[in-house]
Amino acid sequence: MAGSHSYPGTTSPPARGTARKLAPRAGCTTESPLARRLLIAVALGFIGLVLLLPLAAVFVQAFKRGADVYFAALTEPDALAAIRLTLFTALIVVPLNTIFGIAAAWCLTKFAFRGKQWLITLIDLPFAVSPVIAGFLFILLFGAHGWFGSWLAAHDVQIVFALPGIVLATLFVTFPFVARELIPLMQSQGTLEEEAAATLGAKGWKMFRHITLPNIKWGLLYGIVICNARAMGEFGAVSVVSGHIRGETNTLPLHVEILYNEYQFSAAFAAASLLVAVALLTLTAKQWLERKRL
Amino acid sequence: MSSRQYRKKIILWVFIAAMSLTAACGGGTAGTKTGGPSGTAAAGTEPVVLQNVSYDPTRELYADYNKAFAAYWQGKTGQSVTVKQSHGGSGKQARSVIDGLQADVVTLALAYDIDAIQQAGLIKEGWQTRLKDNSAPYYSTIVFLVRKGNPKGIRDWNDLVQPGVQVITPNPKTSGGARWNYLAAWGYALAASGGDEEQAKEWLRGLYGNVPVLDSGARGATTTFVERGIGDVLISWENEAFLAANELGKDEFEIVVPTVSILAEPPVAVVDGTVDKRGTRKVAEAYLEYLYTEEGQEIAAKHYYRPRLEKVAAEYGQRFPQVKLLTIHDQFGGWAQAHKKHFADGALFDEIYRR
Amino acid sequence: MTATPTPKRAPHKGKSYAVLPGFRITLGFTIGYLSLLVLIPLSAVVLKSLELSWDGFWATVFDARVLAAYRISFATALAAGLINVVFGFIVAWVLVRYSFPGKRLLDGIIDLPFALPTAVAGIALTSIYAENGWIGRWLYAIGIPSAYSAAGIAIALTFIGLPFVVRTVQPVLESWETDVEEAAATLGAKRLTVFRRIIVPQLLPSLLTGFALAFARGIGEYGSVVFISGNMPYKTEIAPLLIMTKLEQYDYAGATAVALVMLILSFLLQLLINALQWKAARRMTSP
């Protein structure tokens, strides 16, 4: 899950997009021009086949019936409600998981304690849990026949098939993203700077703000950006807990599926293209962040 | 301010914003409930919201019907009513209601799913006799959709098991519509074999041997057949077949009606547990009863569901050919029996696929 | 991860570094949040599956059809993982070592599968790889059924898993000095030998990690696969779909039983991944 960033504070930050600083004497550590071209071609071909074509398919399908249909599909009330819900969910989920990520990375990298490896494994676990199961978990807990079902019904609180359920499922699915990004980064930075600051009398929050945060900010932002993209795009887990109420508990990915099931293929792909746009924006933001870091 | 300091500031602010948002939302989510009118709302003229939990193919039907009902109810009582829709696979929808989705009415693909809600205690026993015609205001049947010109010459069920014919039908374990398909096929096979179940089973094995894709829902199967161009024949609800033939690919498909099919009754019911809590019983019952009126029947017929009302049926007579229809009750002894024998884990359908 | 290992003080057993603040509060928060969001919900699955008798559990989990579904899930995830290891490595290599036009774009697009909703991916992939699709028509022409088959599942899982491999290998390649390669070259080693004897062994832990991540994600994947798989029992029915099928039949206990088996497998895989990463980190920091 580590991002493609170099870690600040290392001796040789690799220059992205340009030849490495070793380029002049790199002749012996690279391939022949032919092999190089071949490898680039293979990489481009593979990415084109696996990633770019589906992307293109989304846009071709979205505009198949013309731009009018495209924009009409995005401005109808149900689509707008889905967009609002998706944004709102991300707005709750991302900050929560960010705070968790920072706290987890802090205690896991700045201190040594028993069971650390287990804790990291547990944090990673949601990566490997099938989204279907993730959604189902919250039905088992908060569904009418779940553990807290009768209590919730008695107090007239709706969790699943309403916003809280969607938020919980999304929280679960995006749980490790920020932490996963920060742990290796902070690990590589060690504790020297903070310890020095502490010796000089800096207190916790101040130390974090002045020493740690500047060191981890790009990794942190990258984690946030990816967490956000995943939060907006989650389908499987949210599908289980949403209830599919039009204009109310349909997130954008669910809206795509609904339109698809209504044989409104162009509209479905139009909604999908919004999510693709979010993805592309995410990727641009990430690139920008990486450039900034140098 | 240097750019470095400036950046630091921004990050700090982002962080603070995130913190406060969390605090705000933490408080916010806990109190969130699905909005609904209080008990008094339904009686007066305050706007009321109904939740209709339905299955996949009824989207277009209820989009129209909800408008008509809202106008009718406003005219009759002066109260404005909004009906929210939820669609999905019939079984999944029933499960959501059981697990706490607040549905005022359910309009599902088969009685078995509403029975499941009843068993969870949300609907009172005997729901199927509360409204006319087994609580199914409209009905449908199972037909074949073939490609233009019927190149494989498909006329009846037996043509589906011929070698080289590809049949598209969804998985009966996950799709309500597919259960009707399966049962119609079984009914035919049993009649053709003179009641020999072993022979009927062999026949079904041949049928499902010709199925290259087992989609999880009826709509997925239609998409596979229509959009992906896979298969020679789609076994489908009559209303879905009409929709595909008339709206998805004009002049690309033909409907073939087999000699025998099944009376497919998608039933409706008021969810007692919800309406009593929300005080929406009156409007919910009126919502379902209006389906039986001439206006309601007209809308159903327009969306290719067979109407019950004589007058409307006569009007749309030429659209719906007469066909011998088996019933789930006479042929299979009701849904519970049918499910146990055919669809439960390890039952007949699983046996067909067992190697 | 990097070339500058931080000298660590010998850790006191079970205690924090006394100088730094915030151990208790961050650890407490971490464990609390983890318990609330992950551990308690996961324990619900375990307890729910206890509702089955031992025999019932056994019969559900080792039913022939369920076994076939595990097998399909594993085989396709394995195939996709292997494809991704080979091509993911090439992509990462090209991205780190070469410069060419469009490199930035290529680098950016890698994360697309993270950000694209799986249902959209599934629909788009199906429309491309079906018999009448852009690529499908060519593949079908040479006898490869690229949709509604195990191959289709593998294609979807390749899409889903690619960034895991690239994003695990890439930073390692980036932070790595070329001096060993140079030394080998100076000593007369052929490029291929260098690749085989130096590059591959060094990269192996991260390749394995990337593979395991993609694999773990692959066996659980549902959204994109159901569209392209065909869902035929014993042939293209994946394990997560079986869970859904059981749920549709109101068989909660059965669904949780299958879910539990998958959870345990995921947990074991995750343990393996972390062990690999830990080993890799040690190798990098203590040469």
Short mmCIF file of C-alpha atoms in Angstrom, two decimals, chain C:
data_model
loop_
_atom_site.label_atom_id
_atom_site.label_comp_id
_atom_site.label_asym_id
_atom_site.label_seq_id
_atom_site.Cartn_x
_atom_site.Cartn_y
_atom_site.Cartn_z
CA MET C 1 12.59 1.46 3.85
CA THR C 2 15.37 3.83 3.01
CA ALA C 3 19.09 3.94 2.83
CA THR C 4 19.45 5.78 6.11
CA PRO C 5 18.57 3.44 8.89
CA THR C 6 17.70 5.17 12.08
CA PRO C 7 19.72 3.83 14.93
CA LYS C 8 17.15 2.62 17.37
CA ARG C 9 17.67 2.44 21.03
CA ALA C 10 17.27 -0.98 22.46
CA PRO C 11 13.56 -1.12 23.17
CA HIS C 12 12.55 -1.57 26.75
CA LYS C 13 10.36 -4.57 26.88
CA GLY C 14 6.74 -3.53 26.82
CA LYS C 15 7.50 0.07 27.65
CA SER C 16 7.48 3.24 25.68
CA TYR C 17 10.38 5.56 25.13
CA ALA C 18 10.12 7.66 28.18
CA VAL C 19 10.99 10.92 26.40
CA LEU C 20 8.21 11.02 23.85
CA PRO C 21 4.70 11.88 24.91
CA GLY C 22 1.38 10.54 23.79
CA PHE C 23 1.96 6.81 23.92
CA ARG C 24 -0.98 5.97 26.10
CA ILE C 25 -3.47 8.25 24.47
CA THR C 26 -2.60 7.26 20.90
CA LEU C 27 -2.42 3.57 21.68
CA GLY C 28 -5.66 3.78 23.60
CA PHE C 29 -7.36 5.60 20.77
CA THR C 30 -5.97 3.18 18.21
CA ILE C 31 -7.12 0.13 20.05
CA GLY C 32 -10.47 1.65 20.95
CA TYR C 33 -11.23 2.75 17.40
CA LEU C 34 -9.98 -0.54 16.01
CA SER C 35 -12.19 -2.48 18.40
CA LEU C 36 -15.27 -0.44 17.66
CA LEU C 37 -14.98 -0.50 13.91
CA VAL C 38 -13.23 -3.73 13.14
CA LEU C 39 -12.92 -6.17 16.00
CA ILE C 40 -16.44 -6.04 17.42
CA PRO C 41 -18.06 -6.32 13.99
CA LEU C 42 -15.77 -9.19 13.07
CA SER C 43 -16.55 -11.00 16.29
CA ALA C 44 -20.22 -10.79 15.29
CA VAL C 45 -19.45 -13.08 12.37
CA VAL C 46 -17.69 -15.56 14.60
CA LEU C 47 -20.52 -15.64 17.10
CA LYS C 48 -23.21 -15.84 14.45
CA SER C 49 -21.60 -18.86 12.88
CA LEU C 50 -21.63 -20.54 16.29
CA GLU C 51 -25.38 -20.81 15.83
CA LEU C 52 -24.66 -23.66 13.48
CA SER C 53 -23.93 -27.03 14.99
CA TRP C 54 -20.47 -28.36 14.33
CA ASP C 55 -21.86 -30.80 11.77
CA GLY C 56 -23.93 -28.09 10.14
CA PHE C 57 -20.93 -25.80 9.96
CA TRP C 58 -18.81 -28.55 8.51
CA ALA C 59 -21.44 -29.51 5.94
CA THR C 60 -21.88 -25.88 4.88
CA VAL C 61 -18.23 -25.00 4.65
CA PHE C 62 -17.10 -28.15 2.90
CA ASP C 63 -20.05 -28.61 0.60
CA ALA C 64 -18.85 -29.58 -2.88
CA ARG C 65 -20.19 -26.40 -4.42
CA VAL C 66 -18.61 -24.21 -1.75
CA LEU C 67 -15.30 -25.99 -2.21
CA ALA C 68 -15.53 -25.41 -5.94
CA ALA C 69 -16.15 -21.72 -5.28
CA TYR C 70 -13.09 -21.43 -3.02
CA ARG C 71 -11.08 -23.19 -5.66
CA ILE C 72 -12.23 -20.82 -8.39
CA SER C 73 -11.64 -17.78 -6.22
CA PHE C 74 -8.16 -18.99 -5.34
CA ALA C 75 -7.18 -20.08 -8.82
CA THR C 76 -8.29 -16.88 -10.50
CA ALA C 77 -6.77 -14.68 -7.79
CA LEU C 78 -3.55 -16.64 -8.13
CA ALA C 79 -3.51 -16.26 -11.90
CA ALA C 80 -4.27 -12.54 -11.66
CA GLY C 81 -1.62 -12.14 -8.98
CA LEU C 82 1.02 -13.82 -11.13
CA ILE C 83 0.13 -11.71 -14.16
CA ASN C 84 0.38 -8.64 -11.99
CA VAL C 85 3.73 -9.65 -10.53
CA VAL C 86 5.25 -9.96 -14.00
CA PHE C 87 3.67 -6.91 -15.59
CA GLY C 88 3.53 -4.89 -12.39
CA PHE C 89 7.26 -5.34 -12.04
CA ILE C 90 7.86 -4.21 -15.61
CA VAL C 91 5.63 -1.19 -15.12
CA ALA C 92 7.34 -0.24 -11.85
CA TRP C 93 10.76 -0.73 -13.43
CA VAL C 94 9.90 1.42 -16.43
CA LEU C 95 8.43 4.10 -14.20
CA VAL C 96 11.45 4.32 -11.94
CA ARG C 97 14.34 3.76 -14.30
CA TYR C 98 13.35 5.29 -17.61
CA SER C 99 12.07 8.60 -18.77
CA PHE C 100 9.74 8.78 -21.72
CA PRO C 101 6.84 10.93 -22.87
CA GLY C 102 3.60 10.21 -21.05
CA LYS C 103 5.39 8.80 -18.03
CA ARG C 104 3.61 11.07 -15.59
CA LEU C 105 0.26 10.07 -17.00
CA LEU C 106 1.17 6.42 -16.79
CA ASP C 107 2.27 6.83 -13.20
CA GLY C 108 -0.93 8.60 -12.32
CA ILE C 109 -3.26 6.14 -13.93
CA ILE C 110 -1.92 3.20 -11.90
CA ASP C 111 -4.11 4.10 -8.93
CA LEU C 112 -7.27 4.11 -11.03
CA PRO C 113 -8.53 0.74 -9.73
CA PHE C 114 -8.33 2.06 -6.15
CA ALA C 115 -10.51 4.98 -7.04
CA LEU C 116 -12.90 3.49 -9.57
CA PRO C 117 -15.99 1.87 -8.02
CA THR C 118 -15.81 -1.84 -8.54
CA ALA C 119 -19.26 -2.01 -10.14
CA VAL C 120 -18.23 0.51 -12.76
CA ALA C 121 -15.06 -1.44 -13.38
CA GLY C 122 -17.06 -4.62 -13.76
CA ILE C 123 -19.51 -3.12 -16.23
CA ALA C 124 -16.78 -1.45 -18.26
CA LEU C 125 -14.63 -4.58 -18.36
CA THR C 126 -17.58 -6.73 -19.38
CA SER C 127 -18.47 -4.39 -22.22
CA ILE C 128 -14.89 -4.57 -23.49
CA TYR C 129 -14.22 -8.26 -23.05
CA ALA C 130 -17.62 -9.68 -24.03
CA GLU C 131 -17.88 -11.42 -27.36
CA ASN C 132 -19.06 -8.24 -29.07
CA GLY C 133 -16.65 -5.96 -27.17
CA TRP C 134 -13.58 -4.08 -28.35
CA ILE C 135 -11.08 -6.72 -27.26
CA GLY C 136 -13.43 -9.62 -26.71
CA ARG C 137 -14.09 -10.06 -30.40
CA TRP C 138 -10.38 -10.64 -31.07
CA LEU C 139 -9.90 -12.91 -28.12
CA TYR C 140 -12.97 -14.96 -28.95
CA ALA C 141 -11.75 -15.22 -32.54
CA ILE C 142 -8.60 -16.98 -31.34
CA GLY C 143 -10.57 -19.16 -28.98
CA ILE C 144 -10.18 -17.36 -25.67
CA PRO C 145 -13.52 -16.83 -23.97
CA SER C 146 -12.64 -13.60 -22.18
CA ALA C 147 -15.99 -12.99 -20.50
CA TYR C 148 -18.35 -15.24 -18.56
CA SER C 149 -15.49 -17.60 -17.85
CA ALA C 150 -12.70 -18.11 -15.37
CA ALA C 151 -10.53 -16.03 -17.72
CA GLY C 152 -13.02 -13.17 -17.30
CA ILE C 153 -12.74 -13.35 -13.53
CA ALA C 154 -8.96 -13.30 -13.81
CA ILE C 155 -9.15 -10.22 -16.03
CA ALA C 156 -11.28 -8.36 -13.47
CA LEU C 157 -8.93 -9.39 -10.67
CA THR C 158 -5.91 -8.28 -12.68
CA PHE C 159 -7.49 -4.86 -12.98
CA ILE C 160 -8.22 -4.74 -9.25
CA GLY C 161 -4.81 -5.99 -8.15
CA LEU C 162 -2.39 -4.13 -10.41
CA PRO C 163 -1.79 -1.05 -8.20
CA PHE C 164 -1.00 -3.25 -5.21
CA VAL C 165 2.01 -4.75 -6.97
CA VAL C 166 3.23 -1.57 -8.65
CA ARG C 167 2.85 0.57 -5.54
CA THR C 168 4.71 -1.92 -3.39
CA VAL C 169 7.63 -2.44 -5.76
CA GLN C 170 8.00 1.14 -6.94
CA PRO C 171 9.13 2.82 -3.69
CA VAL C 172 11.65 0.07 -3.06
CA LEU C 173 13.13 0.52 -6.50
CA GLU C 174 13.16 4.27 -6.01
CA SER C 175 14.98 4.28 -2.72
CA TRP C 176 17.55 1.84 -3.84
CA GLU C 177 21.07 2.82 -4.81
CA THR C 178 22.50 1.42 -7.98
CA ASP C 179 26.00 0.90 -6.58
CA VAL C 180 25.71 -2.87 -6.28
CA GLU C 181 24.51 -3.08 -9.85
CA GLU C 182 27.39 -0.84 -10.88
CA ALA C 183 29.91 -2.94 -9.01
CA ALA C 184 28.59 -6.07 -10.64
CA ALA C 185 28.73 -4.44 -14.05
CA THR C 186 32.27 -3.25 -13.41
CA LEU C 187 33.21 -6.79 -12.53
CA GLY C 188 31.95 -7.83 -15.89
CA ALA C 189 28.54 -9.24 -15.12
CA LYS C 190 26.07 -9.26 -17.98
CA ARG C 191 22.93 -7.22 -17.49
CA LEU C 192 20.81 -10.36 -17.43
CA THR C 193 23.03 -11.86 -14.76
CA VAL C 194 22.75 -8.70 -12.70
CA PHE C 195 19.01 -8.90 -13.09
CA ARG C 196 18.86 -12.51 -12.06
CA ARG C 197 21.41 -12.43 -9.26
CA ILE C 198 20.96 -8.98 -7.79
CA ILE C 199 17.76 -7.28 -8.78
CA VAL C 200 15.30 -10.14 -8.43
CA PRO C 201 16.55 -11.38 -5.05
CA GLN C 202 16.51 -7.84 -3.67
CA LEU C 203 13.03 -7.19 -4.94
CA LEU C 204 11.60 -10.54 -4.02
CA PRO C 205 10.13 -9.54 -0.65
CA SER C 206 8.31 -6.55 -2.08
CA LEU C 207 7.16 -8.53 -5.10
CA LEU C 208 5.81 -11.18 -2.77
CA THR C 209 4.12 -8.56 -0.63
CA GLY C 210 2.51 -7.00 -3.65
CA PHE C 211 1.41 -10.39 -4.86
CA ALA C 212 -0.05 -11.31 -1.50
CA LEU C 213 -1.93 -8.00 -1.26
CA ALA C 214 -3.38 -8.40 -4.73
CA PHE C 215 -4.20 -12.00 -4.00
CA ALA C 216 -5.95 -11.20 -0.72
CA ARG C 217 -7.98 -8.48 -2.37
CA GLY C 218 -8.74 -10.81 -5.26
CA ILE C 219 -10.34 -13.63 -3.30
CA GLY C 220 -12.68 -11.19 -1.61
CA GLU C 221 -13.61 -9.17 -4.66
CA TYR C 222 -17.29 -9.15 -5.54
CA GLY C 223 -18.50 -5.98 -7.28
CA SER C 224 -16.47 -6.18 -10.44
CA VAL C 225 -16.51 -9.95 -10.76
CA VAL C 226 -20.24 -10.69 -10.76
CA PHE C 227 -20.69 -8.77 -13.99
CA ILE C 228 -18.03 -10.61 -15.93
CA SER C 229 -18.02 -14.04 -14.33
CA GLY C 230 -21.17 -15.74 -15.60
CA ASN C 231 -21.80 -17.15 -12.11
CA MET C 232 -22.08 -20.80 -13.16
CA PRO C 233 -22.05 -23.21 -10.20
CA TYR C 234 -18.85 -25.28 -10.07
CA LYS C 235 -17.37 -23.30 -12.96
CA THR C 236 -17.38 -19.56 -12.46
CA GLU C 237 -19.10 -19.09 -9.12
CA ILE C 238 -16.86 -17.23 -6.66
CA ALA C 239 -16.95 -17.54 -2.90
CA PRO C 240 -18.29 -14.02 -2.13
CA LEU C 241 -21.18 -14.69 -4.53
CA LEU C 242 -22.05 -17.81 -2.55
CA ILE C 243 -22.31 -15.69 0.57
CA MET C 244 -24.74 -13.43 -1.27
CA THR C 245 -26.66 -16.46 -2.53
CA LYS C 246 -27.04 -17.81 0.96
CA LEU C 247 -28.22 -14.44 2.21
CA GLU C 248 -30.85 -14.29 -0.52
CA GLN C 249 -32.23 -17.50 0.89
CA TYR C 250 -32.35 -16.11 4.42
CA ASP C 251 -29.63 -18.58 5.42
CA TYR C 252 -27.73 -16.19 7.69
CA ALA C 253 -25.87 -18.85 9.61
CA GLY C 254 -24.69 -20.51 6.39
CA ALA C 255 -23.58 -17.16 4.98
CA THR C 256 -21.60 -16.35 8.10
CA ALA C 257 -20.00 -19.79 8.08
CA VAL C 258 -18.61 -19.25 4.58
CA ALA C 259 -17.71 -15.68 5.53
CA LEU C 260 -15.84 -16.97 8.59
CA VAL C 261 -13.72 -19.32 6.51
CA MET C 262 -12.86 -16.49 4.17
CA LEU C 263 -12.07 -14.20 7.10
CA ILE C 264 -9.67 -16.71 8.58
CA LEU C 265 -7.97 -17.13 5.23
CA SER C 266 -7.72 -13.35 4.86
CA PHE C 267 -6.25 -13.02 8.31
CA LEU C 268 -3.64 -15.67 7.63
CA LEU C 269 -2.75 -13.99 4.36
CA GLN C 270 -2.47 -10.64 6.08
CA LEU C 271 -0.17 -12.15 8.68
CA LEU C 272 1.98 -13.55 5.91
CA ILE C 273 2.08 -10.19 4.15
CA ASN C 274 3.18 -8.41 7.28
CA ALA C 275 5.80 -11.00 8.05
CA LEU C 276 7.16 -10.51 4.55
CA GLN C 277 7.18 -6.75 4.89
CA TRP C 278 8.80 -6.90 8.25
CA LYS C 279 11.48 -9.16 6.88
CA ALA C 280 11.95 -6.85 3.92
CA ALA C 281 12.27 -3.82 6.15
CA ARG C 282 14.90 -5.57 8.22
CA ARG C 283 16.83 -6.53 5.15
CA MET C 284 16.76 -2.96 3.93
CA THR C 285 17.83 -1.34 7.16
CA SER C 286 20.44 -3.79 8.33
CA PRO C 287 22.53 -4.82 5.38
#
